[in-house]
């Protein structure tokens, strides 16, 4: 039996300029910058199942759900 950890993935616009800190709601955070990121995507794997509130601080010109 396989157990999968809950995760979150948010693609960012490929041509956008961003410099953000993402607070994952589980006590951790990550910094993302268009100057450093090769593949613009905000991704996090949670250690436990649950409901989390995600906050993003900084500059973000756009994101995409690839719809």
PDB file of N, CA, C and O in Angstrom:
ATOM      1  N   UNK A   1       0.843  -1.175   0.000  1.00  0.00           N
ATOM      2  CA  UNK A   1       0.000   0.000   0.000  1.00  0.00           C
ATOM      3  C   UNK A   1       0.890   1.240   0.000  1.00  0.00           C
ATOM      4  O   UNK A   1       1.808   1.348   0.802  1.00  0.00           O
ATOM      5  N   UNK A   2       0.615   2.154  -0.904  1.00  0.00           N
ATOM      6  CA  UNK A   2       1.384   3.391  -0.990  1.00  0.00           C
ATOM      7  C   UNK A   2       0.670   4.506  -0.248  1.00  0.00           C
ATOM      8  O   UNK A   2      -0.547   4.611  -0.282  1.00  0.00           O
ATOM      9  N   UNK A   3       1.455   5.331   0.415  1.00  0.00           N
ATOM     10  CA  UNK A   3       0.926   6.503   1.098  1.00  0.00           C
ATOM     11  C   UNK A   3       1.543   7.732   0.445  1.00  0.00           C
ATOM     12  O   UNK A   3       2.760   7.838   0.337  1.00  0.00           O
ATOM     13  N   UNK A   4       0.705   8.629   0.003  1.00  0.00           N
ATOM     14  CA  UNK A   4       1.179   9.839  -0.655  1.00  0.00           C
ATOM     15  C   UNK A   4       1.037  11.015   0.298  1.00  0.00           C
ATOM     16  O   UNK A   4       0.033  11.157   0.981  1.00  0.00           O
ATOM     17  N   UNK A   5       2.062  11.848   0.322  1.00  0.00           N
ATOM     18  CA  UNK A   5       2.008  13.054   1.144  1.00  0.00           C
ATOM     19  C   UNK A   5       1.256  14.136   0.392  1.00  0.00           C
ATOM     20  O   UNK A   5       1.385  14.253  -0.820  1.00  0.00           O
ATOM     21  N   UNK A   6       0.467  14.938   1.118  1.00  0.00           N
ATOM     22  CA  UNK A   6      -0.235  16.050   0.454  1.00  0.00           C
ATOM     23  C   UNK A   6       0.770  17.082  -0.043  1.00  0.00           C
ATOM     24  O   UNK A   6       1.803  17.302   0.579  1.00  0.00           O
ATOM     25  N   UNK A   7       0.461  17.692  -1.180  1.00  0.00           N
ATOM     26  CA  UNK A   7       1.372  18.660  -1.767  1.00  0.00           C
ATOM     27  C   UNK A   7       0.579  19.777  -2.433  1.00  0.00           C
ATOM     28  O   UNK A   7      -0.621  19.661  -2.673  1.00  0.00           O
ATOM     29  N   UNK A   8       1.286  20.853  -2.746  1.00  0.00           N
ATOM     30  CA  UNK A   8       0.713  22.016  -3.417  1.00  0.00           C
ATOM     31  C   UNK A   8       1.674  22.426  -4.516  1.00  0.00           C
ATOM     32  O   UNK A   8       2.876  22.466  -4.306  1.00  0.00           O
ATOM     33  N   UNK A   9       1.123  22.736  -5.697  1.00  0.00           N
ATOM     34  CA  UNK A   9       1.944  23.221  -6.804  1.00  0.00           C
ATOM     35  C   UNK A   9       1.203  24.350  -7.508  1.00  0.00           C
ATOM     36  O   UNK A   9       0.033  24.196  -7.863  1.00  0.00           O
ATOM     37  N   UNK A  10       1.861  25.482  -7.685  1.00  0.00           N
ATOM     38  CA  UNK A  10       1.283  26.629  -8.367  1.00  0.00           C
ATOM     39  C   UNK A  10       2.256  27.119  -9.424  1.00  0.00           C
ATOM     40  O   UNK A  10       3.276  27.716  -9.097  1.00  0.00           O
ATOM     41  N   UNK A  11       1.968  26.854 -10.723  1.00  0.00           N
ATOM     42  CA  UNK A  11       2.834  27.388 -11.772  1.00  0.00           C
ATOM     43  C   UNK A  11       2.752  28.912 -11.831  1.00  0.00           C
ATOM     44  O   UNK A  11       1.683  29.495 -11.653  1.00  0.00           O
ATOM     45  N   UNK A  12       3.876  29.553 -12.081  1.00  0.00           N
ATOM     46  CA  UNK A  12       3.928  30.998 -12.252  1.00  0.00           C
ATOM     47  C   UNK A  12       4.057  31.306 -13.737  1.00  0.00           C
ATOM     48  O   UNK A  12       4.505  30.465 -14.519  1.00  0.00           O
ATOM     49  N   UNK A  13       3.660  32.490 -14.149  1.00  0.00           N
ATOM     50  CA  UNK A  13       3.783  32.887 -15.548  1.00  0.00           C
ATOM     51  C   UNK A  13       5.255  32.881 -15.949  1.00  0.00           C
ATOM     52  O   UNK A  13       6.102  33.407 -15.247  1.00  0.00           O
ATOM     53  N   UNK A  14       5.563  32.280 -17.102  1.00  0.00           N
ATOM     54  CA  UNK A  14       6.953  32.134 -17.528  1.00  0.00           C
ATOM     55  C   UNK A  14       7.666  33.473 -17.734  1.00  0.00           C
ATOM     56  O   UNK A  14       8.845  33.585 -17.473  1.00  0.00           O
ATOM     57  N   UNK A  15       6.954  34.483 -18.192  1.00  0.00           N
ATOM     58  CA  UNK A  15       7.585  35.772 -18.469  1.00  0.00           C
ATOM     59  C   UNK A  15       7.357  36.797 -17.366  1.00  0.00           C
ATOM     60  O   UNK A  15       7.670  37.964 -17.548  1.00  0.00           O
ATOM     61  N   UNK A  16       6.812  36.372 -16.235  1.00  0.00           N
ATOM     62  CA  UNK A  16       6.517  37.333 -15.182  1.00  0.00           C
ATOM     63  C   UNK A  16       7.748  37.613 -14.325  1.00  0.00           C
ATOM     64  O   UNK A  16       8.699  36.841 -14.281  1.00  0.00           O
ATOM     65  N   UNK A  17       7.702  38.723 -13.650  1.00  0.00           N
ATOM     66  CA  UNK A  17       8.740  39.103 -12.702  1.00  0.00           C
ATOM     67  C   UNK A  17       8.158  38.890 -11.308  1.00  0.00           C
ATOM     68  O   UNK A  17       7.072  39.371 -11.006  1.00  0.00           O
ATOM     69  N   UNK A  18       8.874  38.150 -10.480  1.00  0.00           N
ATOM     70  CA  UNK A  18       8.379  37.886  -9.140  1.00  0.00           C
ATOM     71  C   UNK A  18       9.548  37.782  -8.164  1.00  0.00           C
ATOM     72  O   UNK A  18      10.665  37.425  -8.525  1.00  0.00           O
ATOM     73  N   UNK A  19       9.253  38.135  -6.958  1.00  0.00           N
ATOM     74  CA  UNK A  19      10.179  38.009  -5.841  1.00  0.00           C
ATOM     75  C   UNK A  19       9.299  37.836  -4.608  1.00  0.00           C
ATOM     76  O   UNK A  19       8.820  38.826  -4.042  1.00  0.00           O
ATOM     77  N   UNK A  20       9.023  36.592  -4.245  1.00  0.00           N
ATOM     78  CA  UNK A  20       8.039  36.316  -3.208  1.00  0.00           C
ATOM     79  C   UNK A  20       8.597  35.383  -2.140  1.00  0.00           C
ATOM     80  O   UNK A  20       9.525  34.624  -2.375  1.00  0.00           O
ATOM     81  N   UNK A  21       7.984  35.472  -0.982  1.00  0.00           N
ATOM     82  CA  UNK A  21       8.167  34.490   0.081  1.00  0.00           C
ATOM     83  C   UNK A  21       6.829  33.807   0.275  1.00  0.00           C
ATOM     84  O   UNK A  21       5.801  34.473   0.419  1.00  0.00           O
ATOM     85  N   UNK A  22       6.828  32.495   0.240  1.00  0.00           N
ATOM     86  CA  UNK A  22       5.604  31.720   0.442  1.00  0.00           C
ATOM     87  C   UNK A  22       5.663  31.099   1.831  1.00  0.00           C
ATOM     88  O   UNK A  22       6.610  30.390   2.167  1.00  0.00           O
ATOM     89  N   UNK A  23       4.653  31.405   2.645  1.00  0.00           N
ATOM     90  CA  UNK A  23       4.500  30.839   3.985  1.00  0.00           C
ATOM     91  C   UNK A  23       3.476  29.715   3.852  1.00  0.00           C
ATOM     92  O   UNK A  23       2.317  29.962   3.505  1.00  0.00           O
ATOM     93  N   UNK A  24       3.905  28.497   4.087  1.00  0.00           N
ATOM     94  CA  UNK A  24       3.117  27.318   3.752  1.00  0.00           C
ATOM     95  C   UNK A  24       2.038  26.950   4.768  1.00  0.00           C
ATOM     96  O   UNK A  24       1.268  26.028   4.534  1.00  0.00           O
ATOM     97  N   UNK A  25       1.968  27.617   5.889  1.00  0.00           N
ATOM     98  CA  UNK A  25       0.937  27.319   6.878  1.00  0.00           C
ATOM     99  C   UNK A  25       1.303  26.179   7.812  1.00  0.00           C
ATOM    100  O   UNK A  25       0.519  25.817   8.683  1.00  0.00           O
ATOM    101  N   UNK A  26       2.488  25.599   7.615  1.00  0.00           N
ATOM    102  CA  UNK A  26       2.946  24.527   8.498  1.00  0.00           C
ATOM    103  C   UNK A  26       4.211  24.938   9.262  1.00  0.00           C
ATOM    104  O   UNK A  26       4.923  24.110   9.803  1.00  0.00           O
ATOM    105  N   UNK A  27       4.474  26.243   9.279  1.00  0.00           N
ATOM    106  CA  UNK A  27       5.654  26.749   9.976  1.00  0.00           C
ATOM    107  C   UNK A  27       6.877  26.918   9.092  1.00  0.00           C
ATOM    108  O   UNK A  27       7.902  27.412   9.548  1.00  0.00           O
ATOM    109  N   UNK A  28       6.783  26.507   7.831  1.00  0.00           N
ATOM    110  CA  UNK A  28       7.923  26.654   6.920  1.00  0.00           C
ATOM    111  C   UNK A  28       7.621  27.706   5.857  1.00  0.00           C
ATOM    112  O   UNK A  28       6.466  28.061   5.636  1.00  0.00           O
ATOM    113  N   UNK A  29       8.674  28.188   5.213  1.00  0.00           N
ATOM    114  CA  UNK A  29       8.511  29.164   4.139  1.00  0.00           C
ATOM    115  C   UNK A  29       9.643  28.983   3.136  1.00  0.00           C
ATOM    116  O   UNK A  29      10.676  28.392   3.455  1.00  0.00           O
ATOM    117  N   UNK A  30       9.423  29.473   1.910  1.00  0.00           N
ATOM    118  CA  UNK A  30      10.436  29.433   0.857  1.00  0.00           C
ATOM    119  C   UNK A  30      10.422  30.740   0.102  1.00  0.00           C
ATOM    120  O   UNK A  30       9.366  31.366  -0.062  1.00  0.00           O
ATOM    121  N   UNK A  31      11.598  31.134  -0.383  1.00  0.00           N
ATOM    122  CA  UNK A  31      11.735  32.322  -1.218  1.00  0.00           C
ATOM    123  C   UNK A  31      11.839  31.901  -2.681  1.00  0.00           C
ATOM    124  O   UNK A  31      12.504  30.913  -3.006  1.00  0.00           O
ATOM    125  N   UNK A  32      11.180  32.658  -3.557  1.00  0.00           N
ATOM    126  CA  UNK A  32      11.210  32.410  -4.999  1.00  0.00           C
ATOM    127  C   UNK A  32      11.492  33.731  -5.707  1.00  0.00           C
ATOM    128  O   UNK A  32      10.911  34.750  -5.368  1.00  0.00           O
ATOM    129  N   UNK A  33      12.369  33.700  -6.703  1.00  0.00           N
ATOM    130  CA  UNK A  33      12.732  34.901  -7.449  1.00  0.00           C
ATOM    131  C   UNK A  33      12.886  34.557  -8.922  1.00  0.00           C
ATOM    132  O   UNK A  33      13.516  33.553  -9.270  1.00  0.00           O
ATOM    133  N   UNK A  34      12.330  35.392  -9.791  1.00  0.00           N
ATOM    134  CA  UNK A  34      12.453  35.162 -11.230  1.00  0.00           C
ATOM    135  C   UNK A  34      13.902  35.283 -11.692  1.00  0.00           C
ATOM    136  O   UNK A  34      14.260  34.780 -12.750  1.00  0.00           O
ATOM    137  N   UNK A  35      14.746  35.909 -10.898  1.00  0.00           N
ATOM    138  CA  UNK A  35      16.162  36.016 -11.247  1.00  0.00           C
ATOM    139  C   UNK A  35      16.904  34.703 -11.025  1.00  0.00           C
ATOM    140  O   UNK A  35      17.934  34.458 -11.637  1.00  0.00           O
ATOM    141  N   UNK A  36      16.381  33.834 -10.151  1.00  0.00           N
ATOM    142  CA  UNK A  36      17.088  32.605  -9.777  1.00  0.00           C
ATOM    143  C   UNK A  36      16.406  31.320 -10.228  1.00  0.00           C
ATOM    144  O   UNK A  36      17.053  30.283 -10.298  1.00  0.00           O
ATOM    145  N   UNK A  37      15.107  31.355 -10.473  1.00  0.00           N
ATOM    146  CA  UNK A  37      14.355  30.134 -10.756  1.00  0.00           C
ATOM    147  C   UNK A  37      14.402  29.775 -12.235  1.00  0.00           C
ATOM    148  O   UNK A  37      14.098  30.600 -13.093  1.00  0.00           O
ATOM    149  N   UNK A  38      14.754  28.533 -12.517  1.00  0.00           N
ATOM    150  CA  UNK A  38      14.780  28.049 -13.899  1.00  0.00           C
ATOM    151  C   UNK A  38      13.373  27.675 -14.353  1.00  0.00           C
ATOM    152  O   UNK A  38      12.943  28.010 -15.445  1.00  0.00           O
ATOM    153  N   UNK A  39      12.644  26.968 -13.524  1.00  0.00           N
ATOM    154  CA  UNK A  39      11.269  26.560 -13.822  1.00  0.00           C
ATOM    155  C   UNK A  39      10.346  27.276 -12.854  1.00  0.00           C
ATOM    156  O   UNK A  39      10.316  26.958 -11.669  1.00  0.00           O
ATOM    157  N   UNK A  40       9.586  28.253 -13.334  1.00  0.00           N
ATOM    158  CA  UNK A  40       8.759  29.050 -12.420  1.00  0.00           C
ATOM    159  C   UNK A  40       7.563  28.275 -11.881  1.00  0.00           C
ATOM    160  O   UNK A  40       6.536  28.151 -12.526  1.00  0.00           O
ATOM    161  N   UNK A  41       7.734  27.735 -10.694  1.00  0.00           N
ATOM    162  CA  UNK A  41       6.667  26.982 -10.051  1.00  0.00           C
ATOM    163  C   UNK A  41       6.879  27.022  -8.550  1.00  0.00           C
ATOM    164  O   UNK A  41       8.002  26.930  -8.069  1.00  0.00           O
ATOM    165  N   UNK A  42       5.806  27.176  -7.816  1.00  0.00           N
ATOM    166  CA  UNK A  42       5.835  27.193  -6.361  1.00  0.00           C
ATOM    167  C   UNK A  42       5.309  25.835  -5.901  1.00  0.00           C
ATOM    168  O   UNK A  42       4.162  25.495  -6.154  1.00  0.00           O
ATOM    169  N   UNK A  43       6.167  25.046  -5.256  1.00  0.00           N
ATOM    170  CA  UNK A  43       5.794  23.680  -4.877  1.00  0.00           C
ATOM    171  C   UNK A  43       6.192  23.400  -3.441  1.00  0.00           C
ATOM    172  O   UNK A  43       7.241  23.838  -2.977  1.00  0.00           O
ATOM    173  N   UNK A  44       5.332  22.654  -2.740  1.00  0.00           N
ATOM    174  CA  UNK A  44       5.622  22.276  -1.355  1.00  0.00           C
ATOM    175  C   UNK A  44       4.991  20.923  -1.065  1.00  0.00           C
ATOM    176  O   UNK A  44       3.881  20.651  -1.491  1.00  0.00           O
ATOM    177  N   UNK A  45       5.710  20.076  -0.347  1.00  0.00           N
ATOM    178  CA  UNK A  45       5.184  18.792   0.112  1.00  0.00           C
ATOM    179  C   UNK A  45       4.982  18.882   1.621  1.00  0.00           C
ATOM    180  O   UNK A  45       5.913  19.203   2.367  1.00  0.00           O
ATOM    181  N   UNK A  46       3.770  18.610   2.056  1.00  0.00           N
ATOM    182  CA  UNK A  46       3.439  18.659   3.477  1.00  0.00           C
ATOM    183  C   UNK A  46       3.759  17.312   4.134  1.00  0.00           C
ATOM    184  O   UNK A  46       3.576  16.255   3.522  1.00  0.00           O
ATOM    185  N   UNK A  47       4.204  17.359   5.368  1.00  0.00           N
ATOM    186  CA  UNK A  47       4.529  16.145   6.108  1.00  0.00           C
ATOM    187  C   UNK A  47       3.285  15.447   6.650  1.00  0.00           C
ATOM    188  O   UNK A  47       3.302  14.245   6.887  1.00  0.00           O
ATOM    189  N   UNK A  48       2.209  16.220   6.858  1.00  0.00           N
ATOM    190  CA  UNK A  48       0.983  15.668   7.429  1.00  0.00           C
ATOM    191  C   UNK A  48      -0.227  16.152   6.650  1.00  0.00           C
ATOM    192  O   UNK A  48      -0.233  17.268   6.120  1.00  0.00           O
ATOM    193  N   UNK A  49      -1.249  15.320   6.599  1.00  0.00           N
ATOM    194  CA  UNK A  49      -2.507  15.744   6.006  1.00  0.00           C
ATOM    195  C   UNK A  49      -3.122  16.823   6.887  1.00  0.00           C
ATOM    196  O   UNK A  49      -2.895  16.870   8.084  1.00  0.00           O
ATOM    197  N   UNK A  50      -3.916  17.690   6.283  1.00  0.00           N
ATOM    198  CA  UNK A  50      -4.576  18.736   7.048  1.00  0.00           C
ATOM    199  C   UNK A  50      -5.011  19.873   6.163  1.00  0.00           C
ATOM    200  O   UNK A  50      -4.874  19.829   4.943  1.00  0.00           O
ATOM    201  N   UNK A  51      -5.532  20.903   6.777  1.00  0.00           N
ATOM    202  CA  UNK A  51      -5.941  22.120   6.087  1.00  0.00           C
ATOM    203  C   UNK A  51      -4.896  23.182   6.405  1.00  0.00           C
ATOM    204  O   UNK A  51      -4.586  23.420   7.574  1.00  0.00           O
ATOM    205  N   UNK A  52      -4.351  23.796   5.358  1.00  0.00           N
ATOM    206  CA  UNK A  52      -3.290  24.786   5.523  1.00  0.00           C
ATOM    207  C   UNK A  52      -3.675  26.083   4.824  1.00  0.00           C
ATOM    208  O   UNK A  52      -4.276  26.050   3.745  1.00  0.00           O
ATOM    209  N   UNK A  53      -3.327  27.191   5.410  1.00  0.00           N
ATOM    210  CA  UNK A  53      -3.524  28.497   4.802  1.00  0.00           C
ATOM    211  C   UNK A  53      -2.171  28.977   4.285  1.00  0.00           C
ATOM    212  O   UNK A  53      -1.217  29.088   5.057  1.00  0.00           O
ATOM    213  N   UNK A  54      -2.108  29.231   2.976  1.00  0.00           N
ATOM    214  CA  UNK A  54      -0.864  29.640   2.332  1.00  0.00           C
ATOM    215  C   UNK A  54      -0.887  31.147   2.120  1.00  0.00           C
ATOM    216  O   UNK A  54      -1.872  31.687   1.615  1.00  0.00           O
ATOM    217  N   UNK A  55       0.199  31.838   2.513  1.00  0.00           N
ATOM    218  CA  UNK A  55       0.338  33.276   2.323  1.00  0.00           C
ATOM    219  C   UNK A  55       1.545  33.538   1.427  1.00  0.00           C
ATOM    220  O   UNK A  55       2.583  32.906   1.600  1.00  0.00           O
ATOM    221  N   UNK A  56       1.379  34.465   0.496  1.00  0.00           N
ATOM    222  CA  UNK A  56       2.490  34.898  -0.342  1.00  0.00           C
ATOM    223  C   UNK A  56       2.725  36.376  -0.116  1.00  0.00           C
ATOM    224  O   UNK A  56       1.784  37.163  -0.190  1.00  0.00           O
ATOM    225  N   UNK A  57       3.976  36.742   0.178  1.00  0.00           N
ATOM    226  CA  UNK A  57       4.360  38.139   0.362  1.00  0.00           C
ATOM    227  C   UNK A  57       5.359  38.516  -0.712  1.00  0.00           C
ATOM    228  O   UNK A  57       6.235  37.714  -1.053  1.00  0.00           O
ATOM    229  N   UNK A  58       5.256  39.728  -1.238  1.00  0.00           N
ATOM    230  CA  UNK A  58       6.237  40.214  -2.195  1.00  0.00           C
ATOM    231  C   UNK A  58       5.588  40.669  -3.484  1.00  0.00           C
ATOM    232  O   UNK A  58       4.433  41.086  -3.508  1.00  0.00           O
ATOM    233  N   UNK A  59       6.339  40.566  -4.572  1.00  0.00           N
ATOM    234  CA  UNK A  59       5.886  41.014  -5.894  1.00  0.00           C
ATOM    235  C   UNK A  59       5.643  39.795  -6.771  1.00  0.00           C
ATOM    236  O   UNK A  59       6.523  38.956  -6.941  1.00  0.00           O
ATOM    237  N   UNK A  60       4.426  39.707  -7.311  1.00  0.00           N
ATOM    238  CA  UNK A  60       4.049  38.608  -8.189  1.00  0.00           C
ATOM    239  C   UNK A  60       3.118  39.161  -9.256  1.00  0.00           C
ATOM    240  O   UNK A  60       2.027  39.619  -8.955  1.00  0.00           O
ATOM    241  N   UNK A  61       3.579  39.156 -10.515  1.00  0.00           N
ATOM    242  CA  UNK A  61       2.799  39.734 -11.595  1.00  0.00           C
ATOM    243  C   UNK A  61       1.790  38.780 -12.194  1.00  0.00           C
ATOM    244  O   UNK A  61       0.921  39.197 -12.938  1.00  0.00           O
ATOM    245  N   UNK A  62       1.889  37.494 -11.930  1.00  0.00           N
ATOM    246  CA  UNK A  62       0.912  36.570 -12.467  1.00  0.00           C
ATOM    247  C   UNK A  62       1.225  35.127 -12.189  1.00  0.00           C
ATOM    248  O   UNK A  62       2.361  34.763 -11.965  1.00  0.00           O
ATOM    249  N   UNK A  63       0.179  34.318 -12.159  1.00  0.00           N
ATOM    250  CA  UNK A  63       0.337  32.879 -12.031  1.00  0.00           C
ATOM    251  C   UNK A  63      -0.648  32.201 -12.949  1.00  0.00           C
ATOM    252  O   UNK A  63      -1.549  32.835 -13.491  1.00  0.00           O
ATOM    253  N   UNK A  64      -0.479  30.906 -13.156  1.00  0.00           N
ATOM    254  CA  UNK A  64      -1.277  30.193 -14.130  1.00  0.00           C
ATOM    255  C   UNK A  64      -1.688  28.836 -13.584  1.00  0.00           C
ATOM    256  O   UNK A  64      -0.918  28.179 -12.887  1.00  0.00           O
ATOM    257  N   UNK A  65      -2.901  28.434 -13.927  1.00  0.00           N
ATOM    258  CA  UNK A  65      -3.352  27.091 -13.620  1.00  0.00           C
ATOM    259  C   UNK A  65      -3.305  26.214 -14.857  1.00  0.00           C
ATOM    260  O   UNK A  65      -3.834  25.123 -14.882  1.00  0.00           O
ATOM    261  N   UNK A  66      -2.666  26.719 -15.931  1.00  0.00           N
ATOM    262  CA  UNK A  66      -2.534  25.987 -17.199  1.00  0.00           C
ATOM    263  C   UNK A  66      -3.875  25.518 -17.743  1.00  0.00           C
ATOM    264  O   UNK A  66      -4.019  24.403 -18.212  1.00  0.00           O
ATOM    265  N   UNK A  67      -4.852  26.375 -17.679  1.00  0.00           N
ATOM    266  CA  UNK A  67      -6.189  26.039 -18.177  1.00  0.00           C
ATOM    267  C   UNK A  67      -6.315  26.474 -19.608  1.00  0.00           C
ATOM    268  O   UNK A  67      -5.895  27.495 -20.015  1.00  0.00           O
TER     269      UNK A  67
END
